[in-house]
Amino acid sequence: MATVEIRALCSNLTSSLSTSCTQGKSYTNCTVSLNSGVALWYLTSGASARPMVINVLSGSSKTFYKNSSFPVIQYILAKGSNDNPSAGGGISTEIGNNTQFVATECVLQTGVRSFQSTVIMGDYQETQLAEWPVLNNTVEDLGYAYSFTPPWNESLGAKENQTFGLGFEAWDSISVFLEFLFAGYVSAFSDNFNFQPSQSGGAYATADALEAVFYGNFSGTNCQDTDQLSCAIKNVAAAMSKTIRDSAFTYSTSYQPINFTEANTTTGKTQISVSFVDVHWEWLALPVIVWVLGALSCVCTAWTTRQAQIQTWMNSVLPFIFLHLDGDNIVDFQGSGNESSEPQIMGEQRRNESDSKGYSLVGRDDSLEACLRMAKKTQARLQPGP
């Protein structure tokens, strides 16, 4: 799958910080700043301080990322000032000449990313195949603010010479959003503590964004960076990338016209798991042979009994005759047929060397032919004795 992606690039600017102090009548005001002009200050007495400041700049010689397509975001933080969310304005008393300060610069960068996604046992995973951050020198489609033409083929989810782009409206909206959202500072003095946007009439969520950066716990986002701004901007970039990627599937629910929303922001192929049955006849040979032999045995038995004009064993009452021959009891049964007969079966207990029990039919021929003749002539009904 290939899609337009927004990723966050961050760099540590702590080594570029400079500190200067100004002596007043009853206080000493110290300022910690970057070359770009982003700065925070504190009073050495602990009466007042700005523990954090965030500002948005355009890429220039005074920033680390000089040729960025989106505004550059810089921040300075008094290390340890955000450890206790309940400290409030008392944070200012903990900031002094021995406080360490950290600075970071982040920027959003657009590009094209090819990846393979899988879902195994409900677990979603992505494997990156390639990425292409190189901008086209010329824009053939004037609807694009930035465009990319990666040298890929369908194996990476894109057609040959396929162009991906970011429209002017999308670029302008993101830029304005960043300028208002990440521009402000934290103010702490006496019993007062607040998150203050630096732009008058700023975005509705600026104070919330400042609080999220200052106090946010990003341990659950698998962020490996040690500063707050890097984790926050990377989460913002991931959310934007997901929105762009999902727009290829959600455009049908948009209020925008069809020709506006059918942008090819995501291309690729989807593969699904399909269950199939592979039959190996050699595995079935033995069961089939046994089943065929059993069926032939049943057919042959039925044919033989039919030729003999007797019932087959499965529906004959003849086995019930021998059901109670398990002791010294005498079982009598009567039958009627072409010949008058009253056979009697008597169980005789005989002891041999192993003290086993044996039974015999009194006055009967135990051969198979005799049993067949009797079965033809006799309709037996079991009459258990007392």
mmCIF file of N, CA and C in Angstrom, residues 217-343:
data_model
loop_
_atom_site.group_PDB
_atom_site.id
_atom_site.type_symbol
_atom_site.label_atom_id
_atom_site.label_comp_id
_atom_site.label_asym_id
_atom_site.label_seq_id
_atom_site.Cartn_x
_atom_site.Cartn_y
_atom_site.Cartn_z
ATOM 1 N N ASN A 217 1.561 12.433 29.537
ATOM 2 C CA ASN A 217 2.269 11.172 29.766
ATOM 3 C C ASN A 217 2.200 10.358 28.476
ATOM 4 N N PHE A 218 3.325 10.265 27.780
ATOM 5 C CA PHE A 218 3.356 9.614 26.473
ATOM 6 C C PHE A 218 3.943 8.208 26.537
ATOM 7 N N SER A 219 3.984 7.631 27.726
ATOM 8 C CA SER A 219 4.558 6.289 27.860
ATOM 9 C C SER A 219 3.734 5.239 27.130
ATOM 10 N N GLY A 220 2.427 5.471 26.978
ATOM 11 C CA GLY A 220 1.575 4.494 26.302
ATOM 12 C C GLY A 220 1.581 4.605 24.799
ATOM 13 N N THR A 221 2.345 5.548 24.240
ATOM 14 C CA THR A 221 2.384 5.738 22.790
ATOM 15 C C THR A 221 3.650 5.180 22.163
ATOM 16 N N ASN A 222 4.452 4.468 22.937
ATOM 17 C CA ASN A 222 5.711 3.881 22.456
ATOM 18 C C ASN A 222 6.679 4.942 21.938
ATOM 19 N N CYS A 223 6.610 6.130 22.508
ATOM 20 C CA CYS A 223 7.534 7.196 22.126
ATOM 21 C C CYS A 223 8.861 6.993 22.849
ATOM 22 N N GLN A 224 9.942 6.967 22.080
ATOM 23 C CA GLN A 224 11.260 6.718 22.649
ATOM 24 C C GLN A 224 12.001 8.008 22.991
ATOM 25 N N ASP A 225 11.431 9.151 22.669
ATOM 26 C CA ASP A 225 12.098 10.430 22.947
ATOM 27 C C ASP A 225 11.931 10.807 24.411
ATOM 28 N N THR A 226 12.853 11.639 24.882
ATOM 29 C CA THR A 226 12.849 12.020 26.293
ATOM 30 C C THR A 226 12.194 13.373 26.549
ATOM 31 N N ASP A 227 11.833 14.104 25.500
ATOM 32 C CA ASP A 227 11.208 15.408 25.723
ATOM 33 C C ASP A 227 9.753 15.371 25.285
ATOM 34 N N GLN A 228 8.981 16.268 25.836
ATOM 35 C CA GLN A 228 7.540 16.282 25.639
ATOM 36 C C GLN A 228 7.142 16.672 24.222
ATOM 37 N N LEU A 229 7.810 17.673 23.653
ATOM 38 C CA LEU A 229 7.388 18.176 22.349
ATOM 39 C C LEU A 229 7.541 17.125 21.261
ATOM 40 N N SER A 230 8.633 16.378 21.270
ATOM 41 C CA SER A 230 8.856 15.362 20.234
ATOM 42 C C SER A 230 7.739 14.332 20.234
ATOM 43 N N CYS A 231 7.356 13.856 21.413
ATOM 44 C CA CYS A 231 6.291 12.852 21.493
ATOM 45 C C CYS A 231 4.955 13.436 21.046
ATOM 46 N N ALA A 232 4.679 14.685 21.436
ATOM 47 C CA ALA A 232 3.404 15.301 21.067
ATOM 48 C C ALA A 232 3.305 15.499 19.560
ATOM 49 N N ILE A 233 4.361 16.021 18.927
ATOM 50 C CA ILE A 233 4.325 16.279 17.487
ATOM 51 C C ILE A 233 4.262 14.974 16.708
ATOM 52 N N LYS A 234 4.929 13.941 17.164
ATOM 53 C CA LYS A 234 4.876 12.651 16.469
ATOM 54 C C LYS A 234 3.477 12.043 16.552
ATOM 55 N N ASN A 235 2.797 12.243 17.660
ATOM 56 C CA ASN A 235 1.414 11.768 17.750
ATOM 57 C C ASN A 235 0.503 12.553 16.809
ATOM 58 N N VAL A 236 0.735 13.859 16.696
ATOM 59 C CA VAL A 236 -0.052 14.679 15.770
ATOM 60 C C VAL A 236 0.179 14.224 14.334
ATOM 61 N N ALA A 237 1.437 13.966 13.976
ATOM 62 C CA ALA A 237 1.753 13.517 12.615
ATOM 63 C C ALA A 237 1.109 12.174 12.312
ATOM 64 N N ALA A 238 1.128 11.260 13.280
ATOM 65 C CA ALA A 238 0.509 9.944 13.067
ATOM 66 C C ALA A 238 -0.996 10.073 12.866
ATOM 67 N N ALA A 239 -1.639 10.972 13.617
ATOM 68 C CA ALA A 239 -3.086 11.174 13.460
ATOM 69 C C ALA A 239 -3.412 11.779 12.100
ATOM 70 N N MET A 240 -2.597 12.732 11.639
ATOM 71 C CA MET A 240 -2.820 13.326 10.317
ATOM 72 C C MET A 240 -2.640 12.290 9.214
ATOM 73 N N SER A 241 -1.606 11.465 9.335
ATOM 74 C CA SER A 241 -1.358 10.436 8.316
ATOM 75 C C SER A 241 -2.508 9.450 8.245
ATOM 76 N N LYS A 242 -3.050 9.083 9.387
ATOM 77 C CA LYS A 242 -4.181 8.155 9.399
ATOM 78 C C LYS A 242 -5.413 8.787 8.750
ATOM 79 N N THR A 243 -5.616 10.084 8.995
ATOM 80 C CA THR A 243 -6.757 10.764 8.378
ATOM 81 C C THR A 243 -6.623 10.785 6.861
ATOM 82 N N ILE A 244 -5.427 11.073 6.369
ATOM 83 C CA ILE A 244 -5.202 11.092 4.918
ATOM 84 C C ILE A 244 -5.388 9.705 4.332
ATOM 85 N N ARG A 245 -4.860 8.708 4.988
ATOM 86 C CA ARG A 245 -4.960 7.335 4.478
ATOM 87 C C ARG A 245 -6.405 6.850 4.471
ATOM 88 N N ASP A 246 -7.152 7.159 5.533
ATOM 89 C CA ASP A 246 -8.530 6.675 5.621
ATOM 90 C C ASP A 246 -9.478 7.435 4.708
ATOM 91 N N SER A 247 -9.075 8.627 4.252
ATOM 92 C CA SER A 247 -9.969 9.406 3.395
ATOM 93 C C SER A 247 -10.257 8.695 2.085
ATOM 94 N N ALA A 248 -9.370 7.789 1.664
ATOM 95 C CA ALA A 248 -9.618 7.031 0.435
ATOM 96 C C ALA A 248 -10.799 6.088 0.593
ATOM 97 N N PHE A 249 -11.164 5.769 1.834
ATOM 98 C CA PHE A 249 -12.245 4.820 2.083
ATOM 99 C C PHE A 249 -13.485 5.489 2.669
ATOM 100 N N THR A 250 -13.336 6.706 3.146
ATOM 101 C CA THR A 250 -14.463 7.383 3.798
ATOM 102 C C THR A 250 -15.010 8.538 2.977
ATOM 103 N N TYR A 251 -14.503 8.748 1.753
ATOM 104 C CA TYR A 251 -14.948 9.903 0.978
ATOM 105 C C TYR A 251 -16.434 9.827 0.631
ATOM 106 N N SER A 252 -16.982 8.615 0.543
ATOM 107 C CA SER A 252 -18.381 8.472 0.133
ATOM 108 C C SER A 252 -19.343 9.050 1.158
ATOM 109 N N THR A 253 -18.872 9.249 2.404
ATOM 110 C CA THR A 253 -19.726 9.824 3.442
ATOM 111 C C THR A 253 -19.493 11.319 3.612
ATOM 112 N N SER A 254 -18.633 11.883 2.784
ATOM 113 C CA SER A 254 -18.310 13.299 2.921
ATOM 114 C C SER A 254 -19.410 14.166 2.323
ATOM 115 N N TYR A 255 -19.492 15.400 2.807
ATOM 116 C CA TYR A 255 -20.453 16.353 2.258
ATOM 117 C C TYR A 255 -19.907 17.032 1.009
ATOM 118 N N GLN A 256 -18.622 16.800 0.712
ATOM 119 C CA GLN A 256 -18.016 17.432 -0.446
ATOM 120 C C GLN A 256 -18.475 16.752 -1.728
ATOM 121 N N PRO A 257 -18.391 17.446 -2.872
ATOM 122 C CA PRO A 257 -18.739 16.817 -4.152
ATOM 123 C C PRO A 257 -17.852 15.618 -4.434
ATOM 124 N N ILE A 258 -18.364 14.692 -5.249
ATOM 125 C CA ILE A 258 -17.644 13.463 -5.537
ATOM 126 C C ILE A 258 -16.299 13.746 -6.193
ATOM 127 N N ASN A 259 -16.253 14.673 -7.166
ATOM 128 C CA ASN A 259 -15.007 14.926 -7.872
ATOM 129 C C ASN A 259 -13.959 15.561 -6.963
ATOM 130 N N PHE A 260 -14.384 16.123 -5.824
ATOM 131 C CA PHE A 260 -13.435 16.716 -4.889
ATOM 132 C C PHE A 260 -12.877 15.671 -3.921
ATOM 133 N N THR A 261 -13.695 14.724 -3.542
ATOM 134 C CA THR A 261 -13.304 13.778 -2.503
ATOM 135 C C THR A 261 -12.709 12.492 -3.039
ATOM 136 N N GLU A 262 -12.754 12.263 -4.338
ATOM 137 C CA GLU A 262 -12.208 11.026 -4.881
ATOM 138 C C GLU A 262 -10.724 11.162 -5.204
ATOM 139 N N ALA A 263 -9.981 11.833 -4.348
ATOM 140 C CA ALA A 263 -8.543 11.970 -4.554
ATOM 141 C C ALA A 263 -7.853 10.653 -4.239
ATOM 142 N N ASN A 264 -6.833 10.340 -5.049
ATOM 143 C CA ASN A 264 -6.099 9.092 -4.845
ATOM 144 C C ASN A 264 -5.038 9.295 -3.772
ATOM 145 N N THR A 265 -5.469 9.425 -2.533
ATOM 146 C CA THR A 265 -4.520 9.601 -1.439
ATOM 147 C C THR A 265 -3.884 8.295 -1.024
ATOM 148 N N THR A 266 -4.532 7.187 -1.336
ATOM 149 C CA THR A 266 -4.019 5.870 -0.969
ATOM 150 C C THR A 266 -4.260 4.911 -2.114
ATOM 151 N N THR A 267 -3.242 4.165 -2.483
ATOM 152 C CA THR A 267 -3.366 3.150 -3.520
ATOM 153 C C THR A 267 -2.747 1.860 -3.021
ATOM 154 N N GLY A 268 -3.106 0.765 -3.651
ATOM 155 C CA GLY A 268 -2.538 -0.520 -3.276
ATOM 156 C C GLY A 268 -3.537 -1.637 -3.456
ATOM 157 N N LYS A 269 -3.195 -2.779 -2.948
ATOM 158 C CA LYS A 269 -4.035 -3.957 -3.039
ATOM 159 C C LYS A 269 -4.247 -4.540 -1.650
ATOM 160 N N THR A 270 -5.409 -5.140 -1.497
ATOM 161 C CA THR A 270 -5.745 -5.784 -0.231
ATOM 162 C C THR A 270 -5.865 -7.280 -0.443
ATOM 163 N N GLN A 271 -5.223 -8.028 0.401
ATOM 164 C CA GLN A 271 -5.287 -9.480 0.348
ATOM 165 C C GLN A 271 -5.958 -9.985 1.618
ATOM 166 N N ILE A 272 -6.838 -10.953 1.435
ATOM 167 C CA ILE A 272 -7.547 -11.527 2.567
ATOM 168 C C ILE A 272 -7.274 -13.021 2.627
ATOM 169 N N SER A 273 -7.445 -13.582 3.789
ATOM 170 C CA SER A 273 -7.244 -15.023 3.978
ATOM 171 C C SER A 273 -8.479 -15.784 3.518
ATOM 172 N N VAL A 274 -8.266 -16.835 2.760
ATOM 173 C CA VAL A 274 -9.350 -17.678 2.261
ATOM 174 C C VAL A 274 -9.051 -19.123 2.648
ATOM 175 N N SER A 275 -10.010 -19.792 3.241
ATOM 176 C CA SER A 275 -9.849 -21.194 3.625
ATOM 177 C C SER A 275 -10.157 -22.100 2.442
ATOM 178 N N PHE A 276 -9.351 -23.110 2.235
ATOM 179 C CA PHE A 276 -9.588 -24.074 1.171
ATOM 180 C C PHE A 276 -9.236 -25.467 1.687
ATOM 181 N N VAL A 277 -9.791 -26.467 1.023
ATOM 182 C CA VAL A 277 -9.595 -27.864 1.412
ATOM 183 C C VAL A 277 -8.749 -28.545 0.351
ATOM 184 N N ASP A 278 -7.659 -29.137 0.765
ATOM 185 C CA ASP A 278 -6.762 -29.867 -0.129
ATOM 186 C C ASP A 278 -6.921 -31.352 0.169
ATOM 187 N N VAL A 279 -7.467 -32.087 -0.784
ATOM 188 C CA VAL A 279 -7.761 -33.507 -0.594
ATOM 189 C C VAL A 279 -6.634 -34.335 -1.203
ATOM 190 N N HIS A 280 -6.051 -35.198 -0.405
ATOM 191 C CA HIS A 280 -5.055 -36.159 -0.880
ATOM 192 C C HIS A 280 -5.714 -37.541 -0.847
ATOM 193 N N TRP A 281 -5.918 -38.112 -2.033
ATOM 194 C CA TRP A 281 -6.651 -39.370 -2.106
ATOM 195 C C TRP A 281 -5.913 -40.503 -1.413
ATOM 196 N N GLU A 282 -4.588 -40.417 -1.347
ATOM 197 C CA GLU A 282 -3.873 -41.497 -0.663
ATOM 198 C C GLU A 282 -4.207 -41.542 0.823
ATOM 199 N N TRP A 283 -4.616 -40.374 1.390
ATOM 200 C CA TRP A 283 -5.021 -40.377 2.786
ATOM 201 C C TRP A 283 -6.356 -41.089 2.982
ATOM 202 N N LEU A 284 -7.200 -41.098 1.949
ATOM 203 C CA LEU A 284 -8.531 -41.691 2.057
ATOM 204 C C LEU A 284 -8.585 -43.126 1.554
ATOM 205 N N ALA A 285 -7.469 -43.628 1.022
ATOM 206 C CA ALA A 285 -7.492 -44.956 0.402
ATOM 207 C C ALA A 285 -7.881 -46.040 1.406
ATOM 208 N N LEU A 286 -7.207 -46.076 2.560
ATOM 209 C CA LEU A 286 -7.487 -47.129 3.538
ATOM 210 C C LEU A 286 -8.918 -47.052 4.069
ATOM 211 N N PRO A 287 -9.422 -45.880 4.513
ATOM 212 C CA PRO A 287 -10.819 -45.837 4.963
ATOM 213 C C PRO A 287 -11.815 -46.238 3.879
ATOM 214 N N VAL A 288 -11.554 -45.833 2.626
ATOM 215 C CA VAL A 288 -12.475 -46.177 1.546
ATOM 216 C C VAL A 288 -12.475 -47.677 1.293
ATOM 217 N N ILE A 289 -11.285 -48.284 1.313
ATOM 218 C CA ILE A 289 -11.200 -49.735 1.088
ATOM 219 C C ILE A 289 -11.948 -50.488 2.179
ATOM 220 N N VAL A 290 -11.745 -50.068 3.448
ATOM 221 C CA VAL A 290 -12.434 -50.737 4.554
ATOM 222 C C VAL A 290 -13.944 -50.579 4.409
ATOM 223 N N TRP A 291 -14.383 -49.377 4.038
ATOM 224 C CA TRP A 291 -15.820 -49.143 3.883
ATOM 225 C C TRP A 291 -16.382 -49.985 2.741
ATOM 226 N N VAL A 292 -15.676 -50.088 1.625
ATOM 227 C CA VAL A 292 -16.150 -50.877 0.485
ATOM 228 C C VAL A 292 -16.221 -52.356 0.841
ATOM 229 N N LEU A 293 -15.190 -52.859 1.534
ATOM 230 C CA LEU A 293 -15.208 -54.266 1.933
ATOM 231 C C LEU A 293 -16.354 -54.545 2.898
ATOM 232 N N GLY A 294 -16.592 -53.625 3.839
ATOM 233 C CA GLY A 294 -17.711 -53.809 4.758
ATOM 234 C C GLY A 294 -19.044 -53.810 4.035
ATOM 235 N N ALA A 295 -19.193 -52.891 3.069
ATOM 236 C CA ALA A 295 -20.436 -52.848 2.302
ATOM 237 C C ALA A 295 -20.631 -54.120 1.483
ATOM 238 N N LEU A 296 -19.551 -54.627 0.863
ATOM 239 C CA LEU A 296 -19.650 -55.872 0.095
ATOM 240 C C LEU A 296 -20.021 -57.042 0.994
ATOM 241 N N SER A 297 -19.468 -57.064 2.215
ATOM 242 C CA SER A 297 -19.806 -58.147 3.146
ATOM 243 C C SER A 297 -21.283 -58.125 3.487
ATOM 244 N N CYS A 298 -21.829 -56.930 3.743
ATOM 245 C CA CYS A 298 -23.256 -56.824 4.051
ATOM 246 C C CYS A 298 -24.110 -57.261 2.862
ATOM 247 N N VAL A 299 -23.727 -56.834 1.663
ATOM 248 C CA VAL A 299 -24.498 -57.200 0.476
ATOM 249 C C VAL A 299 -24.446 -58.702 0.241
ATOM 250 N N CYS A 300 -23.261 -59.288 0.373
ATOM 251 C CA CYS A 300 -23.130 -60.736 0.169
ATOM 252 C C CYS A 300 -23.928 -61.514 1.201
ATOM 253 N N THR A 301 -23.898 -61.033 2.462
ATOM 254 C CA THR A 301 -24.668 -61.712 3.508
ATOM 255 C C THR A 301 -26.160 -61.635 3.219
ATOM 256 N N ALA A 302 -26.622 -60.458 2.835
ATOM 257 C CA ALA A 302 -28.038 -60.311 2.511
ATOM 258 C C ALA A 302 -28.427 -61.174 1.314
ATOM 259 N N TRP A 303 -27.558 -61.249 0.309
ATOM 260 C CA TRP A 303 -27.843 -62.077 -0.868
ATOM 261 C C TRP A 303 -27.901 -63.555 -0.511
ATOM 262 N N THR A 304 -26.966 -64.006 0.331
ATOM 263 C CA THR A 304 -26.937 -65.418 0.733
ATOM 264 C C THR A 304 -28.194 -65.787 1.503
ATOM 265 N N THR A 305 -28.581 -64.949 2.458
ATOM 266 C CA THR A 305 -29.783 -65.258 3.245
ATOM 267 C C THR A 305 -31.039 -65.195 2.387
ATOM 268 N N ARG A 306 -31.037 -64.306 1.389
ATOM 269 C CA ARG A 306 -32.199 -64.233 0.497
ATOM 270 C C ARG A 306 -32.306 -65.498 -0.344
ATOM 271 N N GLN A 307 -31.147 -65.997 -0.827
ATOM 272 C CA GLN A 307 -31.170 -67.233 -1.604
ATOM 273 C C GLN A 307 -31.631 -68.403 -0.754
ATOM 274 N N ALA A 308 -31.314 -68.345 0.562
ATOM 275 C CA ALA A 308 -31.729 -69.422 1.468
ATOM 276 C C ALA A 308 -33.164 -69.242 1.947
ATOM 277 N N GLN A 309 -33.804 -68.144 1.535
ATOM 278 C CA GLN A 309 -35.182 -67.833 1.908
ATOM 279 C C GLN A 309 -35.368 -67.713 3.421
ATOM 280 N N ILE A 310 -34.408 -67.106 4.053
ATOM 281 C CA ILE A 310 -34.509 -66.834 5.493
ATOM 282 C C ILE A 310 -34.250 -65.353 5.709
ATOM 283 N N GLN A 311 -34.630 -64.899 6.889
ATOM 284 C CA GLN A 311 -34.389 -63.499 7.208
ATOM 285 C C GLN A 311 -32.900 -63.254 7.436
ATOM 286 N N THR A 312 -32.503 -62.022 7.139
ATOM 287 C CA THR A 312 -31.108 -61.672 7.414
ATOM 288 C C THR A 312 -30.897 -61.566 8.914
ATOM 289 N N TRP A 313 -29.648 -61.672 9.310
ATOM 290 C CA TRP A 313 -29.350 -61.726 10.742
ATOM 291 C C TRP A 313 -29.775 -60.450 11.457
ATOM 292 N N MET A 314 -29.718 -59.344 10.787
ATOM 293 C CA MET A 314 -29.971 -58.085 11.466
ATOM 294 C C MET A 314 -31.420 -57.927 11.912
ATOM 295 N N ASN A 315 -32.383 -58.567 11.234
ATOM 296 C CA ASN A 315 -33.771 -58.423 11.642
ATOM 297 C C ASN A 315 -34.410 -59.756 12.017
ATOM 298 N N SER A 316 -33.593 -60.731 12.341
ATOM 299 C CA SER A 316 -34.092 -62.041 12.760
ATOM 300 C C SER A 316 -34.235 -62.085 14.268
ATOM 301 N N VAL A 317 -35.231 -62.847 14.746
ATOM 302 C CA VAL A 317 -35.431 -63.004 16.191
ATOM 303 C C VAL A 317 -34.655 -64.181 16.729
ATOM 304 N N LEU A 318 -33.936 -64.880 15.870
ATOM 305 C CA LEU A 318 -33.210 -66.065 16.306
ATOM 306 C C LEU A 318 -32.202 -65.781 17.415
ATOM 307 N N PRO A 319 -31.480 -64.641 17.428
ATOM 308 C CA PRO A 319 -30.525 -64.408 18.518
ATOM 309 C C PRO A 319 -31.169 -64.317 19.885
ATOM 310 N N PHE A 320 -32.458 -63.920 19.937
ATOM 311 C CA PHE A 320 -33.100 -63.828 21.246
ATOM 312 C C PHE A 320 -33.276 -65.194 21.901
ATOM 313 N N ILE A 321 -33.201 -66.247 21.127
ATOM 314 C CA ILE A 321 -33.352 -67.587 21.697
ATOM 315 C C ILE A 321 -32.249 -67.858 22.700
ATOM 316 N N PHE A 322 -31.036 -67.372 22.395
ATOM 317 C CA PHE A 322 -29.878 -67.682 23.229
ATOM 318 C C PHE A 322 -29.580 -66.574 24.230
ATOM 319 N N LEU A 323 -30.528 -65.628 24.405
ATOM 320 C CA LEU A 323 -30.252 -64.475 25.248
ATOM 321 C C LEU A 323 -30.097 -64.843 26.709
ATOM 322 N N HIS A 324 -30.917 -65.756 27.233
ATOM 323 C CA HIS A 324 -30.931 -66.073 28.665
ATOM 324 C C HIS A 324 -30.230 -67.384 28.983
ATOM 325 N N LEU A 325 -29.420 -67.883 28.100
ATOM 326 C CA LEU A 325 -28.683 -69.114 28.403
ATOM 327 C C LEU A 325 -27.432 -68.766 29.186
ATOM 328 N N ASP A 326 -27.612 -68.211 30.398
ATOM 329 C CA ASP A 326 -26.464 -67.760 31.194
ATOM 330 C C ASP A 326 -26.442 -68.389 32.575
ATOM 331 N N GLY A 327 -27.167 -69.478 32.771
ATOM 332 C CA GLY A 327 -27.151 -70.128 34.076
ATOM 333 C C GLY A 327 -27.785 -71.486 33.992
ATOM 334 N N ASP A 328 -28.319 -71.920 35.100
ATOM 335 C CA ASP A 328 -28.987 -73.216 35.153
ATOM 336 C C ASP A 328 -30.447 -73.113 34.765
ATOM 337 N N ASN A 329 -30.898 -71.911 34.389
ATOM 338 C CA ASN A 329 -32.302 -71.770 34.024
ATOM 339 C C ASN A 329 -32.598 -72.524 32.747
ATOM 340 N N ILE A 330 -33.827 -72.989 32.655
ATOM 341 C CA ILE A 330 -34.290 -73.690 31.458
ATOM 342 C C ILE A 330 -35.242 -72.770 30.727
ATOM 343 N N VAL A 331 -34.949 -72.488 29.492
ATOM 344 C CA VAL A 331 -35.782 -71.609 28.683
ATOM 345 C C VAL A 331 -36.502 -72.449 27.653
ATOM 346 N N ASP A 332 -37.840 -72.401 27.698
ATOM 347 C CA ASP A 332 -38.649 -73.136 26.737
ATOM 348 C C ASP A 332 -39.200 -72.166 25.714
ATOM 349 N N PHE A 333 -39.270 -72.550 24.498
ATOM 350 C CA PHE A 333 -39.954 -71.758 23.483
ATOM 351 C C PHE A 333 -40.697 -72.704 22.579
ATOM 352 N N GLN A 334 -41.775 -72.199 22.062
ATOM 353 C CA GLN A 334 -42.631 -72.981 21.202
ATOM 354 C C GLN A 334 -42.644 -72.372 19.826
ATOM 355 N N GLY A 335 -42.834 -73.212 18.843
ATOM 356 C CA GLY A 335 -42.865 -72.707 17.480
ATOM 357 C C GLY A 335 -43.848 -73.500 16.662
ATOM 358 N N SER A 336 -44.233 -72.975 15.589
ATOM 359 C CA SER A 336 -45.142 -73.652 14.687
ATOM 360 C C SER A 336 -44.689 -73.413 13.274
ATOM 361 N N GLY A 337 -44.875 -74.396 12.454
ATOM 362 C CA GLY A 337 -44.453 -74.258 11.072
ATOM 363 C C GLY A 337 -45.079 -75.351 10.251
ATOM 364 N N ASN A 338 -44.362 -75.753 9.227
ATOM 365 C CA ASN A 338 -44.867 -76.829 8.396
ATOM 366 C C ASN A 338 -44.859 -78.157 9.140
ATOM 367 N N GLU A 339 -43.934 -78.301 10.098
ATOM 368 C CA GLU A 339 -43.876 -79.513 10.901
ATOM 369 C C GLU A 339 -44.100 -79.163 12.352
ATOM 370 N N SER A 340 -44.767 -80.047 13.051
ATOM 371 C CA SER A 340 -45.036 -79.824 14.469
ATOM 372 C C SER A 340 -43.787 -80.154 15.250
ATOM 373 N N SER A 341 -43.330 -79.210 15.999
ATOM 374 C CA SER A 341 -42.120 -79.450 16.796
ATOM 375 C C SER A 341 -42.190 -78.616 18.050
ATOM 376 N N GLU A 342 -41.644 -79.116 19.136
ATOM 377 C CA GLU A 342 -41.548 -78.415 20.406
ATOM 378 C C GLU A 342 -40.137 -78.590 20.927
ATOM 379 N N PRO A 343 -39.188 -77.869 20.385
ATOM 380 C CA PRO A 343 -37.814 -78.029 20.839
ATOM 381 C C PRO A 343 -37.649 -77.463 22.235
#
